[in-house]
């Protein structure tokens, strides 16, 4: 009996109607397949990549750029929303400064520069900066997994203007029209900001259209350091056979890029929530995940990994249930279950 069949029998043998826990069973199976039969417990860690975005010069954000630094420091101090979510769920987290516009690091210092450049005028980052963030992110994942023993990672971000960079990258990556993928982000609805975002994306596309021949170049020309970091982290998880949880729109765009670079990424990705950003469905679909496979529908748009950490909690709850729920074979119902080696 192969391992996949063993997992099916383990889930179906619980004292419940087979398949009645729906997506929780589907996504836990993906985690178990990734980690193998030697798994004894889930050990999650949450990474939040913080960076500023030069395109905010175009008036695409309702909040001032200094919020990136202030909120990243708030996370480090344990006082942000994501801090509370992680603390409540018992999930350790690390804030990683990959490009906050400050002299002082706002978290673990992996700063490539003090923010990207304005992509309506020049590439968001140069080749050296792009390569640095890729390597730093992969190295951090490698350390968490190989040295510290974590086996389930989740990703979030912090960066004023990053819904604009993400919309631009998704537009360039998939061809989805800007009017379908550009949303308000965490800001209050503003038609003026939507117009500015669309205008900035159109100008950036026109400026860089000759250079953007692959996902790497799309990220370098239009993206943010947070996007690059998450994309690289997801690819490193895949290399190490470690499952990871996607958060909302920005993380979903990073995931779409990672899949375009390496299709194997699909086998390790767990969706969490369907962000209210209109581009969310397009980003997930670009990575092979349809909206019906996303478990949490809460109309969220905060980022930081809040939805991802909630999903980690659901996965841990499901894993606990598998280990502790009675078995159908415990009851004299004339129903038998095969013996499974997976516990």
Coordinates of C-alpha atoms in Angstrom, one line a residue:
X1 CA 0.0 0.0 0.0
X2 CA 1.5 3.4 -1.0
X3 CA 1.7 6.3 1.4
X4 CA -1.1 8.3 -0.3
X5 CA -3.5 5.4 0.1
X6 CA -2.5 5.1 3.7
X7 CA -3.3 8.7 4.3
X8 CA -6.7 8.3 2.7
X9 CA -7.5 5.3 4.9
X10 CA -6.3 7.2 8.0
X11 CA -8.7 10.1 7.2
X12 CA -11.6 7.9 6.1
X13 CA -11.2 5.7 9.2
X14 CA -12.0 8.5 11.6
X15 CA -15.4 8.3 13.4
X16 CA -17.1 10.6 10.9
X17 CA -18.6 10.3 7.4
X18 CA -15.7 10.0 4.9
X19 CA -14.8 13.4 3.4
X20 CA -17.0 15.3 5.8
X21 CA -14.2 17.7 6.8
X22 CA -13.8 18.8 3.2
X23 CA -10.9 21.1 2.4
X24 CA -9.3 20.4 5.8
X25 CA -8.8 16.8 4.8
X26 CA -7.6 17.8 1.4
X27 CA -5.0 20.2 2.6
X28 CA -3.8 18.1 5.5
X29 CA -3.2 15.3 3.1
X30 CA -1.0 17.6 1.1
X31 CA 1.0 18.4 4.2
X32 CA 1.4 14.7 5.1
X33 CA 2.4 13.8 1.6
X34 CA 5.1 16.5 1.6
X35 CA 6.5 15.6 5.0
X36 CA 6.3 11.8 4.7
X37 CA 5.4 8.9 7.1
X38 CA 8.1 9.8 9.7
X39 CA 6.2 13.0 10.7
X40 CA 5.5 13.2 14.4
X41 CA 4.3 16.8 14.8
X42 CA 3.8 20.0 12.9
X43 CA 6.3 22.7 13.8
X44 CA 5.2 26.0 12.1
X45 CA 7.1 29.2 11.8
X46 CA 5.8 32.4 10.2
X47 CA 7.9 34.8 8.2
X48 CA 6.9 38.4 7.5
X49 CA 8.9 40.2 4.8
X50 CA 8.9 44.0 5.1
X51 CA 9.9 46.5 2.4
X52 CA 9.1 49.8 0.9
X53 CA 8.1 50.5 -2.7
X54 CA 9.3 53.5 -4.8
X55 CA 6.0 53.6 -6.8
X56 CA 4.3 55.3 -3.8
X57 CA 5.7 58.5 -5.3
X58 CA 2.8 58.2 -7.8
X59 CA 0.2 58.6 -5.1
X60 CA -1.0 55.0 -5.2
X61 CA -1.4 54.5 -1.5
X62 CA -3.6 56.2 1.1
X63 CA -1.1 55.8 3.9
X64 CA 2.4 57.5 4.1
X65 CA 5.4 55.2 3.5
X66 CA 6.7 55.7 7.1
X67 CA 3.9 53.3 8.1
X68 CA 6.0 50.4 6.7
X69 CA 8.8 51.0 9.2
X70 CA 6.5 51.9 12.1
X71 CA 4.3 48.8 11.6
X72 CA 7.3 46.5 11.1
X73 CA 8.7 47.7 14.4
X74 CA 5.3 47.2 16.0
X75 CA 5.4 43.6 14.8
X76 CA 8.8 43.1 16.3
X77 CA 7.5 44.5 19.6
X78 CA 4.7 42.0 19.5
X79 CA 1.9 44.6 19.2
X80 CA 0.7 44.2 15.6
X81 CA -2.3 42.2 14.5
X82 CA -0.1 39.5 13.1
X83 CA 1.8 39.4 16.4
X84 CA -1.5 38.7 18.3
X85 CA -2.5 36.1 15.8
X86 CA 0.8 34.3 16.1
X87 CA 0.8 34.5 19.9
X88 CA -2.7 33.2 20.2
X89 CA -1.9 30.3 17.9
X90 CA 1.4 29.6 19.5
X91 CA 3.3 30.2 16.2
X92 CA 6.8 31.7 16.4
X93 CA 7.4 34.4 13.8
X94 CA 10.2 36.5 12.4
X95 CA 10.0 40.0 10.9
X96 CA 12.6 40.2 8.1
X97 CA 13.6 43.7 6.8
X98 CA 14.4 43.1 3.1
X99 CA 14.1 46.7 2.1
X100 CA 12.4 49.1 4.5
X101 CA 13.3 52.8 3.9
X102 CA 15.1 53.3 7.2
X103 CA 18.7 53.4 8.4
X104 CA 17.8 51.2 11.4
X105 CA 16.7 47.7 10.4
X106 CA 13.0 47.0 11.2
X107 CA 13.5 43.4 12.1
X108 CA 16.0 40.8 11.1
X109 CA 18.4 42.7 8.8
X110 CA 18.4 41.3 5.2
X111 CA 18.0 44.8 3.7
X112 CA 18.9 45.0 0.0
X113 CA 18.3 48.7 -0.2
X114 CA 16.1 51.3 1.4
X115 CA 13.1 50.5 -0.7
X116 CA 12.8 49.8 -4.4
X117 CA 12.8 52.5 -7.1
X118 CA 9.8 53.9 -8.8
X119 CA 9.0 51.4 -11.6
X120 CA 7.3 54.1 -13.7
X121 CA 10.7 55.6 -14.2
X122 CA 13.2 52.8 -14.0
X123 CA 13.4 49.1 -12.9
X124 CA 12.3 48.6 -9.3
X125 CA 15.6 46.9 -8.5
X126 CA 18.9 46.2 -10.1
X127 CA 20.3 42.7 -10.6
X128 CA 22.5 42.8 -7.5
X129 CA 19.6 43.7 -5.3
X130 CA 17.3 41.1 -6.8
X131 CA 19.9 38.4 -6.4
X132 CA 20.7 39.4 -2.8
X133 CA 17.0 39.2 -1.7
X134 CA 16.6 35.8 -3.4
X135 CA 19.6 34.4 -1.7
X136 CA 18.9 35.9 1.7
X137 CA 15.3 34.6 1.7
X138 CA 16.4 31.1 0.6
X139 CA 19.1 31.0 3.2
X140 CA 16.7 32.0 6.0
X141 CA 14.3 29.2 5.0
X142 CA 17.1 26.7 4.9
X143 CA 18.2 27.7 8.4
X144 CA 14.7 27.5 9.8
X145 CA 14.2 24.0 8.3
X146 CA 17.6 22.4 8.4
X147 CA 19.0 23.9 11.6
X148 CA 15.9 24.8 13.7
X149 CA 13.7 21.9 12.7
X150 CA 10.5 23.8 11.5
X151 CA 8.5 21.8 9.0
X152 CA 5.6 24.1 8.1
X153 CA 6.2 27.7 7.0
X154 CA 3.8 30.5 6.3
X155 CA 4.5 33.9 4.7
X156 CA 3.2 37.4 5.1
X157 CA 4.4 40.9 4.2
X158 CA 4.4 44.5 5.2
X159 CA 4.9 47.4 2.7
X160 CA 3.0 50.5 1.8
X161 CA 2.3 50.3 -1.9
X162 CA 2.7 46.6 -2.4
X163 CA -0.8 46.0 -3.7
X164 CA 0.3 48.2 -6.7
X165 CA 3.5 46.3 -7.2
X166 CA 1.6 43.0 -6.9
X167 CA -1.1 44.0 -9.4
X168 CA 1.6 45.1 -11.8
X169 CA 3.5 41.8 -11.6
X170 CA 0.3 39.8 -11.9
X171 CA -0.8 41.9 -15.0
X172 CA 2.6 41.3 -16.6
X173 CA 2.8 37.7 -15.7
X174 CA -0.7 36.6 -16.8
X175 CA -2.1 39.2 -19.1
X176 CA -5.1 39.7 -16.8
X177 CA -6.3 43.2 -17.5
X178 CA -5.4 45.9 -14.9
X179 CA -9.1 46.8 -14.3
X180 CA -9.7 43.3 -13.1
X181 CA -6.7 42.9 -10.8
X182 CA -6.3 46.4 -9.2
X183 CA -8.1 46.9 -5.9
X184 CA -8.1 49.2 -2.9
X185 CA -5.7 47.2 -0.8
X186 CA -6.3 47.9 2.9
X187 CA -7.3 51.4 2.2
X188 CA -10.9 52.8 2.1
X189 CA -12.4 52.7 -1.3
X190 CA -11.1 55.6 -3.5
X191 CA -11.7 55.8 -7.2
X192 CA -8.9 58.3 -7.5
X193 CA -6.3 55.9 -6.0
X194 CA -7.6 53.1 -8.3
X195 CA -7.0 55.4 -11.3
X196 CA -3.5 56.3 -10.1
X197 CA -2.7 52.6 -9.6
X198 CA -3.9 51.7 -13.1
X199 CA -2.0 54.6 -14.6
X200 CA 1.2 53.7 -12.9
X201 CA 0.9 50.1 -14.0
X202 CA 0.3 51.1 -17.6
X203 CA 3.3 53.3 -17.6
X204 CA 5.5 50.7 -16.0
X205 CA 4.4 48.1 -18.5
X206 CA 5.2 50.3 -21.4
X207 CA 8.6 51.2 -20.0
X208 CA 9.7 47.7 -19.3
X209 CA 7.8 45.6 -21.9
X210 CA 11.0 44.7 -23.8
X211 CA 12.9 43.6 -20.7
X212 CA 10.1 41.5 -19.1
X213 CA 10.8 38.2 -20.8
X214 CA 10.4 35.9 -17.8
X215 CA 9.1 35.9 -14.2
X216 CA 12.5 36.9 -12.8
X217 CA 12.6 40.0 -15.0
X218 CA 8.9 40.9 -14.3
X219 CA 9.7 40.8 -10.5
X220 CA 12.9 42.8 -10.9
X221 CA 11.3 45.5 -13.1
X222 CA 7.9 45.9 -11.4
X223 CA 8.0 44.0 -8.1
X224 CA 8.9 44.7 -4.5
X225 CA 11.5 43.1 -2.3
X226 CA 8.8 41.4 -0.3
X227 CA 7.5 39.7 -3.4
X228 CA 10.9 38.5 -4.4
X229 CA 11.6 37.2 -0.9
X230 CA 8.4 35.3 -0.7
X231 CA 8.8 33.8 -4.2
X232 CA 12.3 32.6 -3.4
X233 CA 11.2 31.3 0.0
X234 CA 8.5 29.2 -1.6
X235 CA 11.0 27.8 -4.1
X236 CA 13.4 26.9 -1.2
X237 CA 10.5 25.2 0.6
X238 CA 9.9 23.2 -2.5
X239 CA 13.5 22.2 -2.8
X240 CA 13.5 21.0 0.8
X241 CA 10.1 19.3 0.5
X242 CA 8.5 21.5 3.1
X243 CA 4.9 22.6 2.8
X244 CA 4.1 26.3 3.1
X245 CA 0.9 28.4 3.6
X246 CA 0.0 31.2 1.2
X247 CA -1.6 34.4 2.7
X248 CA -3.5 36.9 0.7
X249 CA -3.1 38.8 -2.6
X250 CA 0.6 39.8 -2.3
X251 CA 1.6 36.3 -1.2
X252 CA -0.6 34.8 -3.9
X253 CA 1.2 36.8 -6.6
X254 CA 4.6 35.7 -5.2
X255 CA 3.2 32.1 -5.4
X256 CA 2.1 32.6 -9.0
X257 CA 5.6 33.7 -9.9
X258 CA 7.2 30.8 -8.1
X259 CA 5.0 28.3 -10.0
X260 CA 6.0 29.9 -13.3
X261 CA 9.6 29.4 -12.4
X262 CA 9.2 25.9 -11.0
X263 CA 5.9 23.9 -11.4
X264 CA 6.9 21.6 -8.5
X265 CA 6.0 24.5 -6.1
X266 CA 2.3 23.5 -6.6
X267 CA 2.8 20.3 -4.6
X268 CA 3.8 22.1 -1.4
X269 CA 1.5 25.2 -1.4
X270 CA -1.5 25.4 0.9
X271 CA -4.0 28.3 0.4
X272 CA -5.4 30.0 3.4
X273 CA -7.9 32.8 2.7
X274 CA -9.5 34.5 -0.3
X275 CA -8.5 38.1 0.0
X276 CA -11.1 40.7 -1.0
X277 CA -8.6 42.1 -3.6
X278 CA -10.0 41.5 -7.0
X279 CA -6.8 40.1 -8.3
X280 CA -6.7 37.3 -5.7
X281 CA -8.7 34.8 -7.7
X282 CA -6.5 35.4 -10.8
X283 CA -3.3 35.0 -8.8
X284 CA -4.3 31.7 -7.3
X285 CA -5.5 30.4 -10.6
X286 CA -2.2 31.3 -12.1
X287 CA -0.7 28.9 -9.6
X288 CA -3.2 26.2 -10.3
X289 CA -5.5 26.8 -7.3
X290 CA -9.2 27.5 -7.9
X291 CA -11.2 29.7 -5.6
X292 CA -13.2 26.7 -4.3
X293 CA -10.0 25.2 -2.8
X294 CA -9.4 28.2 -0.6
X295 CA -10.8 27.5 2.9
X296 CA -11.3 30.9 4.6
X297 CA -13.7 33.5 3.3
X298 CA -13.4 36.5 5.6
X299 CA -13.2 39.5 3.2
X300 CA -9.7 40.3 4.7
X301 CA -7.2 42.7 3.2
X302 CA -4.7 43.3 6.0
X303 CA -1.8 41.2 4.8
X304 CA 1.0 40.4 7.3
X305 CA 0.1 36.8 7.0
X306 CA -3.0 37.0 9.2
X307 CA -5.0 34.5 7.0
X308 CA -2.0 32.2 6.7
X309 CA -1.6 31.9 10.5
X310 CA -5.3 31.1 10.8
X311 CA -4.8 28.3 8.3
X312 CA -1.8 27.0 10.2
X313 CA -4.1 26.8 13.2
X314 CA -6.7 24.8 11.2
X315 CA -4.0 22.4 9.9
X316 CA -2.7 21.8 13.4
X317 CA -6.3 21.3 14.7
X318 CA -6.9 18.8 11.9
X319 CA -3.7 16.9 12.6
X320 CA -4.6 16.7 16.3
X321 CA -8.1 15.4 15.3
X322 CA -6.6 12.7 13.2
X323 CA -4.5 11.5 16.1
X324 CA -7.1 11.7 18.8
X325 CA -10.6 11.1 17.2
X326 CA -12.1 7.7 17.7
X327 CA -11.9 5.3 14.8
X328 CA -14.8 3.7 13.0
X329 CA -13.3 0.4 14.0
X330 CA -13.8 1.3 17.6
X331 CA -17.6 0.8 17.1
X332 CA -19.4 -2.4 16.4
X333 CA -21.2 -1.1 13.3
X334 CA -20.1 -3.7 10.9
X335 CA -17.7 -1.2 9.4
X336 CA -14.0 -2.1 9.3
X337 CA -11.0 0.1 8.6
X338 CA -7.6 -1.0 7.3
X339 CA -4.7 -0.8 9.7
X340 CA -2.7 2.3 8.8
X341 CA 1.0 3.0 9.7
X342 CA 0.3 6.7 9.7
X343 CA -0.4 8.1 13.1

